[in-house]
CSV table of N, CA and C in Angstrom, one decimal:
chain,number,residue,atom,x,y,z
W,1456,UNK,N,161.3,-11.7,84.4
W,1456,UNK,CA,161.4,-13.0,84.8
W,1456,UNK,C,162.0,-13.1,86.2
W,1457,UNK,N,162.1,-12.3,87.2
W,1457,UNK,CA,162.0,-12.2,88.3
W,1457,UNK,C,161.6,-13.0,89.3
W,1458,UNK,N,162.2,-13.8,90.2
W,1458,UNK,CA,162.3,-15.0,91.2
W,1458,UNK,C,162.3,-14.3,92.4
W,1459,UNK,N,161.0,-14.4,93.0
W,1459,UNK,CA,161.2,-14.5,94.7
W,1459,UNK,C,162.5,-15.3,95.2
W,1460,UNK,N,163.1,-14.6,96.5
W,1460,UNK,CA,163.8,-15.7,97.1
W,1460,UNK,C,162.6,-16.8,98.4
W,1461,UNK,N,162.0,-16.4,98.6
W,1461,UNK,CA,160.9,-17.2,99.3
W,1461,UNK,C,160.6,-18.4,98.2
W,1462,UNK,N,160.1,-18.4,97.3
W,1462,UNK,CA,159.7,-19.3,95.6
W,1462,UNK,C,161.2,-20.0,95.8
W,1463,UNK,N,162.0,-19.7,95.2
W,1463,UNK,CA,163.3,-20.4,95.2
W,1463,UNK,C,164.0,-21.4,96.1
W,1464,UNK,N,164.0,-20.8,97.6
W,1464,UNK,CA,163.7,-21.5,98.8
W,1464,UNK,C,162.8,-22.3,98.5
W,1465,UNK,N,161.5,-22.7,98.5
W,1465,UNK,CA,160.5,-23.5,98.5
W,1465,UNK,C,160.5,-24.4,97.7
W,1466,UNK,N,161.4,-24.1,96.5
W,1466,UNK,CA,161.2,-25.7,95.3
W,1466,UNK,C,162.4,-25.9,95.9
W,1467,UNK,N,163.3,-25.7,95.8
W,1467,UNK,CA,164.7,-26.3,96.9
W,1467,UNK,C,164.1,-27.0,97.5
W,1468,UNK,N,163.6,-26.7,98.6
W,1468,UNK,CA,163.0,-27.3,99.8
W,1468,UNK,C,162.5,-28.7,99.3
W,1469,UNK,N,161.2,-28.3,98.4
W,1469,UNK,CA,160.2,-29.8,97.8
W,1469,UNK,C,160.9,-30.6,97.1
W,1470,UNK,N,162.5,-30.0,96.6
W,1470,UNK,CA,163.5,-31.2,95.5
W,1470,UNK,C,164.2,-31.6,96.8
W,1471,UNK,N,164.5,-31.6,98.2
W,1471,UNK,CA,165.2,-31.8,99.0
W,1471,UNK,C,165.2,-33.5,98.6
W,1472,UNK,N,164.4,-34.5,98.5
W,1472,UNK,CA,164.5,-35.9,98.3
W,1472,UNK,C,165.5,-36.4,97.2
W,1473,UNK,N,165.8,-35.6,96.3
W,1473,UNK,CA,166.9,-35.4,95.3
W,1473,UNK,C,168.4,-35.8,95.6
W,1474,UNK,N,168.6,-35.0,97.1
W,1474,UNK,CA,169.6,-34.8,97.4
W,1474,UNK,C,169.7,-33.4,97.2
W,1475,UNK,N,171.4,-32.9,96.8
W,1475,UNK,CA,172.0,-31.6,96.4
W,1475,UNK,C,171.0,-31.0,95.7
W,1476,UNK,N,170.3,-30.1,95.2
W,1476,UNK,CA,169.9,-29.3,93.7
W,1476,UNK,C,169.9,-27.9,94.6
W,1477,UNK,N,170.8,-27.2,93.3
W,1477,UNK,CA,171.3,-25.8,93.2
W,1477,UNK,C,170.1,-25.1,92.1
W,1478,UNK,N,170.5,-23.6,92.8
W,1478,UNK,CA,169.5,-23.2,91.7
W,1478,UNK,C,170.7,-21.7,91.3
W,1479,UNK,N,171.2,-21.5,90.3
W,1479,UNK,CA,172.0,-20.4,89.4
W,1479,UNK,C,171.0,-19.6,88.5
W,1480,UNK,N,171.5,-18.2,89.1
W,1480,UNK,CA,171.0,-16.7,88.5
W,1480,UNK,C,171.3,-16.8,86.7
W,1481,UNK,N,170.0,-17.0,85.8
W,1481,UNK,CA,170.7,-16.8,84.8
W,1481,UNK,C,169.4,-16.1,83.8
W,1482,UNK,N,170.0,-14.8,83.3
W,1482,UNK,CA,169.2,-14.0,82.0
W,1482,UNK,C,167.9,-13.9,82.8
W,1483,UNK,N,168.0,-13.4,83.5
W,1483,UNK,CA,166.7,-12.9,84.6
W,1483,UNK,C,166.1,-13.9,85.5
W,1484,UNK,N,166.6,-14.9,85.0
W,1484,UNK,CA,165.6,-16.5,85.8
W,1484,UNK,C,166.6,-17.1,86.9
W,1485,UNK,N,166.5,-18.3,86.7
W,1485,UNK,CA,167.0,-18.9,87.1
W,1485,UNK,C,167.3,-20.7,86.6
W,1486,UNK,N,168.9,-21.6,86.5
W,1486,UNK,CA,168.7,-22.9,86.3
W,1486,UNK,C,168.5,-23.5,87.6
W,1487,UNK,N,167.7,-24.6,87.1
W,1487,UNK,CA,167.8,-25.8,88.5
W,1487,UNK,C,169.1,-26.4,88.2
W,1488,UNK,N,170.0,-27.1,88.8
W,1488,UNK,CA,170.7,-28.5,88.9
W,1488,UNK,C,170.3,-28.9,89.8
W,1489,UNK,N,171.2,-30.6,89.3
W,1489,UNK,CA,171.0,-31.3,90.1
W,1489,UNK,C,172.8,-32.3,89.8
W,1490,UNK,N,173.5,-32.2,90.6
W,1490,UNK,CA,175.2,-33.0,90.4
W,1490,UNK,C,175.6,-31.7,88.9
W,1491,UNK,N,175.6,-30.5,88.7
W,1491,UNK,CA,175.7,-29.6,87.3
W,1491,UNK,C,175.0,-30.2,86.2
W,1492,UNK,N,174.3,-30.4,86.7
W,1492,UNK,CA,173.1,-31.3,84.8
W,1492,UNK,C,172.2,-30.1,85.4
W,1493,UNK,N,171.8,-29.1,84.3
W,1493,UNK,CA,170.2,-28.1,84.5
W,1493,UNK,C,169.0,-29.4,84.3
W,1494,UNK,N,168.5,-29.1,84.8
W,1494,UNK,CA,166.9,-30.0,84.5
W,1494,UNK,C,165.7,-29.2,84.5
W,1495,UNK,N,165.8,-28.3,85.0
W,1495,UNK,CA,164.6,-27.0,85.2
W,1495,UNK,C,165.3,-25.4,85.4
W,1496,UNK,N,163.9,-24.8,85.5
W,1496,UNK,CA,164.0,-23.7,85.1
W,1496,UNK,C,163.3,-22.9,86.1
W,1497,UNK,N,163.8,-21.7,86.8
W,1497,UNK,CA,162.9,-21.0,87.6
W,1497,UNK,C,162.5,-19.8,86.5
W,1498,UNK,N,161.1,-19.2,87.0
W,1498,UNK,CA,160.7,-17.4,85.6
W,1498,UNK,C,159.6,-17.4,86.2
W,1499,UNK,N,159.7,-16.1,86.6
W,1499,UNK,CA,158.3,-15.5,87.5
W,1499,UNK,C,158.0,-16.5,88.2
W,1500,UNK,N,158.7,-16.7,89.2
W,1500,UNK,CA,157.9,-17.6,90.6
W,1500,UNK,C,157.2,-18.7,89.7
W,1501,UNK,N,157.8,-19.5,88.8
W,1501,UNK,CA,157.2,-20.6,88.2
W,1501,UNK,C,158.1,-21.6,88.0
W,1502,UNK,N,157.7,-23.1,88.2
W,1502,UNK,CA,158.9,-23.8,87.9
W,1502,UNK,C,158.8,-24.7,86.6
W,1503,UNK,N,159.7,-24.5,85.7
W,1503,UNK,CA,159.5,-25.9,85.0
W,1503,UNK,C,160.5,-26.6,84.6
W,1504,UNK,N,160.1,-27.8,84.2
W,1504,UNK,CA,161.2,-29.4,83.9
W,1504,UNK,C,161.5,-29.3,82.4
W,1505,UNK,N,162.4,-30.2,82.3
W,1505,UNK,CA,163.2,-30.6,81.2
W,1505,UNK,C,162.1,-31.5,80.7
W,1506,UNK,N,162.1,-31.1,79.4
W,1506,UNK,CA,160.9,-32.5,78.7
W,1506,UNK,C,161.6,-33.0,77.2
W,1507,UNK,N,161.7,-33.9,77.0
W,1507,UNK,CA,161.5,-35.1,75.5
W,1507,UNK,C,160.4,-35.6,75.6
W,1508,UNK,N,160.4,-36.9,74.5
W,1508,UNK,CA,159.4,-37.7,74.1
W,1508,UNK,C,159.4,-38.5,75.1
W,1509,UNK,N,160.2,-38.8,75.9
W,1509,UNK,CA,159.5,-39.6,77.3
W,1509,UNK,C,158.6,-39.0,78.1
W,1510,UNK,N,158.3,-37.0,78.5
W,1510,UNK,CA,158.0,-37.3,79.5
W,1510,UNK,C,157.2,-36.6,79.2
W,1511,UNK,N,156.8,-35.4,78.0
W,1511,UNK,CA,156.2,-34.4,77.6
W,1511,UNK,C,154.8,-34.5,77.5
W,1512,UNK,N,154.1,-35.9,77.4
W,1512,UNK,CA,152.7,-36.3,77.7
W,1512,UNK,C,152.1,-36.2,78.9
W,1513,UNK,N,153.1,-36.5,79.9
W,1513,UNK,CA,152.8,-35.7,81.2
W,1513,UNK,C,152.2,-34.3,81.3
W,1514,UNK,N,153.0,-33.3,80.9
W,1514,UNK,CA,153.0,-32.2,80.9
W,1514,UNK,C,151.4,-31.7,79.9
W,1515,UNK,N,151.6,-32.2,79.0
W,1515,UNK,CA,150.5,-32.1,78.1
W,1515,UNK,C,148.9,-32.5,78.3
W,1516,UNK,N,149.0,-33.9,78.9
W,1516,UNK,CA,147.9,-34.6,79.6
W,1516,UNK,C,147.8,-33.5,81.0
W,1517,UNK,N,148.2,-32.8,81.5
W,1517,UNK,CA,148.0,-32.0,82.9
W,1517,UNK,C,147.7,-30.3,82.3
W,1518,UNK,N,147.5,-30.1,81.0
W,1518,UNK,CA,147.1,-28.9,80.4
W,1518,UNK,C,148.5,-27.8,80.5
W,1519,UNK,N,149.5,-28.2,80.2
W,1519,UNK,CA,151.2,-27.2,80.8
W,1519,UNK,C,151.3,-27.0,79.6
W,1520,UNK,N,152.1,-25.6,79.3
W,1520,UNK,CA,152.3,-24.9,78.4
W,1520,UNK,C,154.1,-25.2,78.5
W,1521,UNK,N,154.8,-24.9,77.5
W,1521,UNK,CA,156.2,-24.9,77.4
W,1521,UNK,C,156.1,-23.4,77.9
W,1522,UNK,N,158.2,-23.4,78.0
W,1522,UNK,CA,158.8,-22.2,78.5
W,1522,UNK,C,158.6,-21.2,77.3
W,1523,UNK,N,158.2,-20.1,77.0
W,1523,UNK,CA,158.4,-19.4,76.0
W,1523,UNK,C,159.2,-17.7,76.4
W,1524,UNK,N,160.3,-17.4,76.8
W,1524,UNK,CA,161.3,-16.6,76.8
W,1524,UNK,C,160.9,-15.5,76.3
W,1525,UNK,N,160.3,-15.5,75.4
W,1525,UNK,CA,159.9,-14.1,75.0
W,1525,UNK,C,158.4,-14.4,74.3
W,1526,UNK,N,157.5,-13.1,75.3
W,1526,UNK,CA,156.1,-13.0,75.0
W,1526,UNK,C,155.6,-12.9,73.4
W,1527,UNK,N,156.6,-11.6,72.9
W,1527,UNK,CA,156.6,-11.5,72.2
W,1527,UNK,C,157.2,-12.1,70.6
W,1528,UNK,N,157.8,-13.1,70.6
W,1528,UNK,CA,158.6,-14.3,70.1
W,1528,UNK,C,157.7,-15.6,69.6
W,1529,UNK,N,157.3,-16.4,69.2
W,1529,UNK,CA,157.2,-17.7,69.0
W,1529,UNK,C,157.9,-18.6,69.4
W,1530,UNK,N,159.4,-18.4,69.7
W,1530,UNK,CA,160.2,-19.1,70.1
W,1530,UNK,C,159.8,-20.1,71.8
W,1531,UNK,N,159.8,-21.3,71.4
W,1531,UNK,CA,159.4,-22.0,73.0
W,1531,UNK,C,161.2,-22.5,73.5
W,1532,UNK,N,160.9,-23.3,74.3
W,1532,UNK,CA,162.5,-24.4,74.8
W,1532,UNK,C,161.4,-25.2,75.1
W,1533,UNK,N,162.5,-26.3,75.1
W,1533,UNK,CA,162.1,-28.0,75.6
W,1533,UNK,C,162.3,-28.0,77.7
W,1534,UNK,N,161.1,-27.1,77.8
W,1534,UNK,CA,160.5,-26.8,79.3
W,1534,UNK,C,159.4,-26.5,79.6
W,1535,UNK,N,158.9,-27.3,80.2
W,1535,UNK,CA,157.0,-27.2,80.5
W,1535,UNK,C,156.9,-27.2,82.4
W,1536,UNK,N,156.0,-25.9,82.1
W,1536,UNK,CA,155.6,-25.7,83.6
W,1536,UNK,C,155.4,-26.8,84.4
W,1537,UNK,N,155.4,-27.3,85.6
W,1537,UNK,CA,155.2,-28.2,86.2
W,1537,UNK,C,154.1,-27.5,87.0
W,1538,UNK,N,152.9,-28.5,86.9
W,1538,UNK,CA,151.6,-28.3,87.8
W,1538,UNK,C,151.5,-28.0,89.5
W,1539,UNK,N,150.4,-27.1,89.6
W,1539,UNK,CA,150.9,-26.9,91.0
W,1539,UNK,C,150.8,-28.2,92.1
W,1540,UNK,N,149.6,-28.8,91.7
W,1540,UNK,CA,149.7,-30.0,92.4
W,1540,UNK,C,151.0,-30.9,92.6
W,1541,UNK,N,151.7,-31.2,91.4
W,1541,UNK,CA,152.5,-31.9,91.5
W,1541,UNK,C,154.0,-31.3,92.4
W,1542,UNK,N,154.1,-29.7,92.2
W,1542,UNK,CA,155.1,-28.7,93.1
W,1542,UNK,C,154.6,-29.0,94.5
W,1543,UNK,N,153.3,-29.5,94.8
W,1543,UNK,CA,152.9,-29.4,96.1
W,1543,UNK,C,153.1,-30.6,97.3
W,1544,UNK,N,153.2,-32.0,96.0
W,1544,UNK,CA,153.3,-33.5,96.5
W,1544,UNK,C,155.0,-33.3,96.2
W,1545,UNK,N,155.5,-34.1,97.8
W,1545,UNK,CA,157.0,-34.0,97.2
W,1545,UNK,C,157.4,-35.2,96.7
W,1546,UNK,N,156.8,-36.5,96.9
W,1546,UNK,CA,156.7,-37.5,95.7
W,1546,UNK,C,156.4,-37.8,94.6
W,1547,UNK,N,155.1,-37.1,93.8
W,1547,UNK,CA,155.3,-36.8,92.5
W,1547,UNK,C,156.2,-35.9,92.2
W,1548,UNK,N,156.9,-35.2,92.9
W,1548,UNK,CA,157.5,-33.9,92.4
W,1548,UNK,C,158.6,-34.7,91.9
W,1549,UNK,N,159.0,-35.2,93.1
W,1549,UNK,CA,160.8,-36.5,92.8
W,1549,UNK,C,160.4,-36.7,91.2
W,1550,UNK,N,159.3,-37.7,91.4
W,1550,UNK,CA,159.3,-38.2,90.2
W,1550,UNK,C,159.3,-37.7,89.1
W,1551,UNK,N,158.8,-36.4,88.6
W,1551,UNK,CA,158.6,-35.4,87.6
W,1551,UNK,C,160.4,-35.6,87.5
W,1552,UNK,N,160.5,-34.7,88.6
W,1552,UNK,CA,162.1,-34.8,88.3
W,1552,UNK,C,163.0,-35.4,87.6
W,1553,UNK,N,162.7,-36.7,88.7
W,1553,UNK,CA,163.4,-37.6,88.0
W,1553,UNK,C,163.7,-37.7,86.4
W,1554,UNK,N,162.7,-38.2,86.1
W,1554,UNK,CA,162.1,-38.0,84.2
W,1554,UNK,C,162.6,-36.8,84.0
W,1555,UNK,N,162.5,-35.6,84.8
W,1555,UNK,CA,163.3,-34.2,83.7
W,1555,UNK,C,164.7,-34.5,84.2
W,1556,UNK,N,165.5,-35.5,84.9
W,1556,UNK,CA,167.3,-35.6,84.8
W,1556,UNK,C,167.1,-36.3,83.4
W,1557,UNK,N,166.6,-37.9,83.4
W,1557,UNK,CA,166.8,-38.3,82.3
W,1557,UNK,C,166.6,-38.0,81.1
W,1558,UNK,N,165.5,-36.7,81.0
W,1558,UNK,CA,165.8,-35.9,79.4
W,1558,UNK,C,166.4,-35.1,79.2
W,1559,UNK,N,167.1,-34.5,80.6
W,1559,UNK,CA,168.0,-33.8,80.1
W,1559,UNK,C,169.8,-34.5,80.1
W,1560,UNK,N,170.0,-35.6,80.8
W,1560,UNK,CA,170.9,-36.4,80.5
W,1560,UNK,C,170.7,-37.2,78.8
W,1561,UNK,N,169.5,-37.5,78.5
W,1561,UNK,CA,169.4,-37.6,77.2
W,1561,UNK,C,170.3,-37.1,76.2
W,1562,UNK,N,170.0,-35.6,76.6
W,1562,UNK,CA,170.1,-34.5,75.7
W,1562,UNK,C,171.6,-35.0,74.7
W,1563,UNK,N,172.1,-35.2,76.6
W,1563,UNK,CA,173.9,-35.0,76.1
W,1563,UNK,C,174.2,-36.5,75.9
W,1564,UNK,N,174.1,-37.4,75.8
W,1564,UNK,CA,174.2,-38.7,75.6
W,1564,UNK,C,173.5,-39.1,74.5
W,1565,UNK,N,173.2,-38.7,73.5
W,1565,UNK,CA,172.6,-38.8,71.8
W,1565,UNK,C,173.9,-39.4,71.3
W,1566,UNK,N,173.7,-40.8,70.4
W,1566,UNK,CA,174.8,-40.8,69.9
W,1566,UNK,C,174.2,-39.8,68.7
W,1567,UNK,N,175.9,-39.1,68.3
W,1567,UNK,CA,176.1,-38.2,66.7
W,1567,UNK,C,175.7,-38.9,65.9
W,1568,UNK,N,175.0,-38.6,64.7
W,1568,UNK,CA,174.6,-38.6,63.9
W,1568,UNK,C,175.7,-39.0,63.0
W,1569,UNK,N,175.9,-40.2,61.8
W,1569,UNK,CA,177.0,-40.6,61.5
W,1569,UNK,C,176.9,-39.8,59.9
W,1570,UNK,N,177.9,-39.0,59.3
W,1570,UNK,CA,178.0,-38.8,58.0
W,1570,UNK,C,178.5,-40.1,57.4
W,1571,UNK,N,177.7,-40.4,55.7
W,1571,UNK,CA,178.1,-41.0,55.1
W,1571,UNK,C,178.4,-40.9,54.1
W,1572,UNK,N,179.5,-40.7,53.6
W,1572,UNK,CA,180.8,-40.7,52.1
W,1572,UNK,C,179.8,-41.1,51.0
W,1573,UNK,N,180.4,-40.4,49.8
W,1573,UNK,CA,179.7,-40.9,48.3
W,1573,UNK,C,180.1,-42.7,48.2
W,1574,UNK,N,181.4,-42.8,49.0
W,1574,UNK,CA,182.0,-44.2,49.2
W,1574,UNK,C,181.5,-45.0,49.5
W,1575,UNK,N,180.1,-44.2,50.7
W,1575,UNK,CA,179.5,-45.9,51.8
W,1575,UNK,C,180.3,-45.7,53.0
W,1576,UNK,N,181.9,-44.7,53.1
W,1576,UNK,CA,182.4,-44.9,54.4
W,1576,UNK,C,181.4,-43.9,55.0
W,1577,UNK,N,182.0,-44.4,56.3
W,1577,UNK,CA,181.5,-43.3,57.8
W,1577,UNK,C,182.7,-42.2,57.8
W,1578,UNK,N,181.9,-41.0,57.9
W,1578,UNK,CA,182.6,-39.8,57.6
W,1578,UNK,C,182.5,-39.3,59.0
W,1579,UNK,N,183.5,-38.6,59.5
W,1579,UNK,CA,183.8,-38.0,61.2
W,1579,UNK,C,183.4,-36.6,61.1
C-alpha cells in the first residue's frame, strides 16, 4: 500500500479549498484529516472517502469499488475509491468531501443505542 510523495502532495493540493487537511502515515497507507476527523484514505496512489447511506450511491452510480485491506480477505471498510474525474475537478472534489466529513462525523455522533430492562426501564 505504498504512497508516492508526489500522489500525496497532489490530493493535498486538490483538497486545498477545505482549508487545513493533513494526511498521517498509517499500516502502509495513509489517513486523510481534515480539523483530526479521518475522512479518507490514501493505498497505492489511490484515494478514497468516507461513505454511509448518504453518500455511497455516489460512489456506486460512478462504478467505485470499496477499500478492501486485504486482497486476500473479504473483509471491505466503509471507503470507496473516489473517481478520477472527480480527484481531477476541485469542485466536485470539495464536494465529495464534504459528504465524506459528514459521514464520518456521523460515525461519531450516533446516538447509543438504548438498553431496555425486563422493567421497561432504560438501562445504561
Amino acid at each position: 500500500m505504498a504512497i508516492s510523495e508526489s500522489y500525496q502532495e497532489y490530493v493535498v493540493d486538490q483538497l486545498r479549498v477545505l482549508g487545513r487537511v493533513t494526511v498521517k502515515k498509517m499500516f502502509g497507507g495513509a489517513g486523510v484529516y481534515y480539523d483530526s476527523l479521518i475522512f479518507g484514505l490514501l493505498a497505492d496512489d489511490v484515494l478514497y472517502f468516507k461513505v454511509d447511506d448518504s453518500n455511497r450511491s455516489d460512489y456506486e452510480r460512478a462504478g467505485m469499488e470499496p477499500f478492501q485491506p486485504f486482497a486476500e480477505k473479504p473483509m471491505v471498510m466503509p471507503y470507496y475509491e473516489v473517481p478520477v474525474d472527480i480527484l481531477e475537478n476541485i469542485e466536485l472534489l470539495a464536494e465529495w468531501a464534504k459528504k465524506a466529513l459528514i459521514a464520518s462525523r456521523n460515525k461519531y455522533t450516533k446516538p447509543k443505542k438504548q438498553r431496555i430492562g425486563k422493567s421497561g426501564q432504560c438501562l445504561k
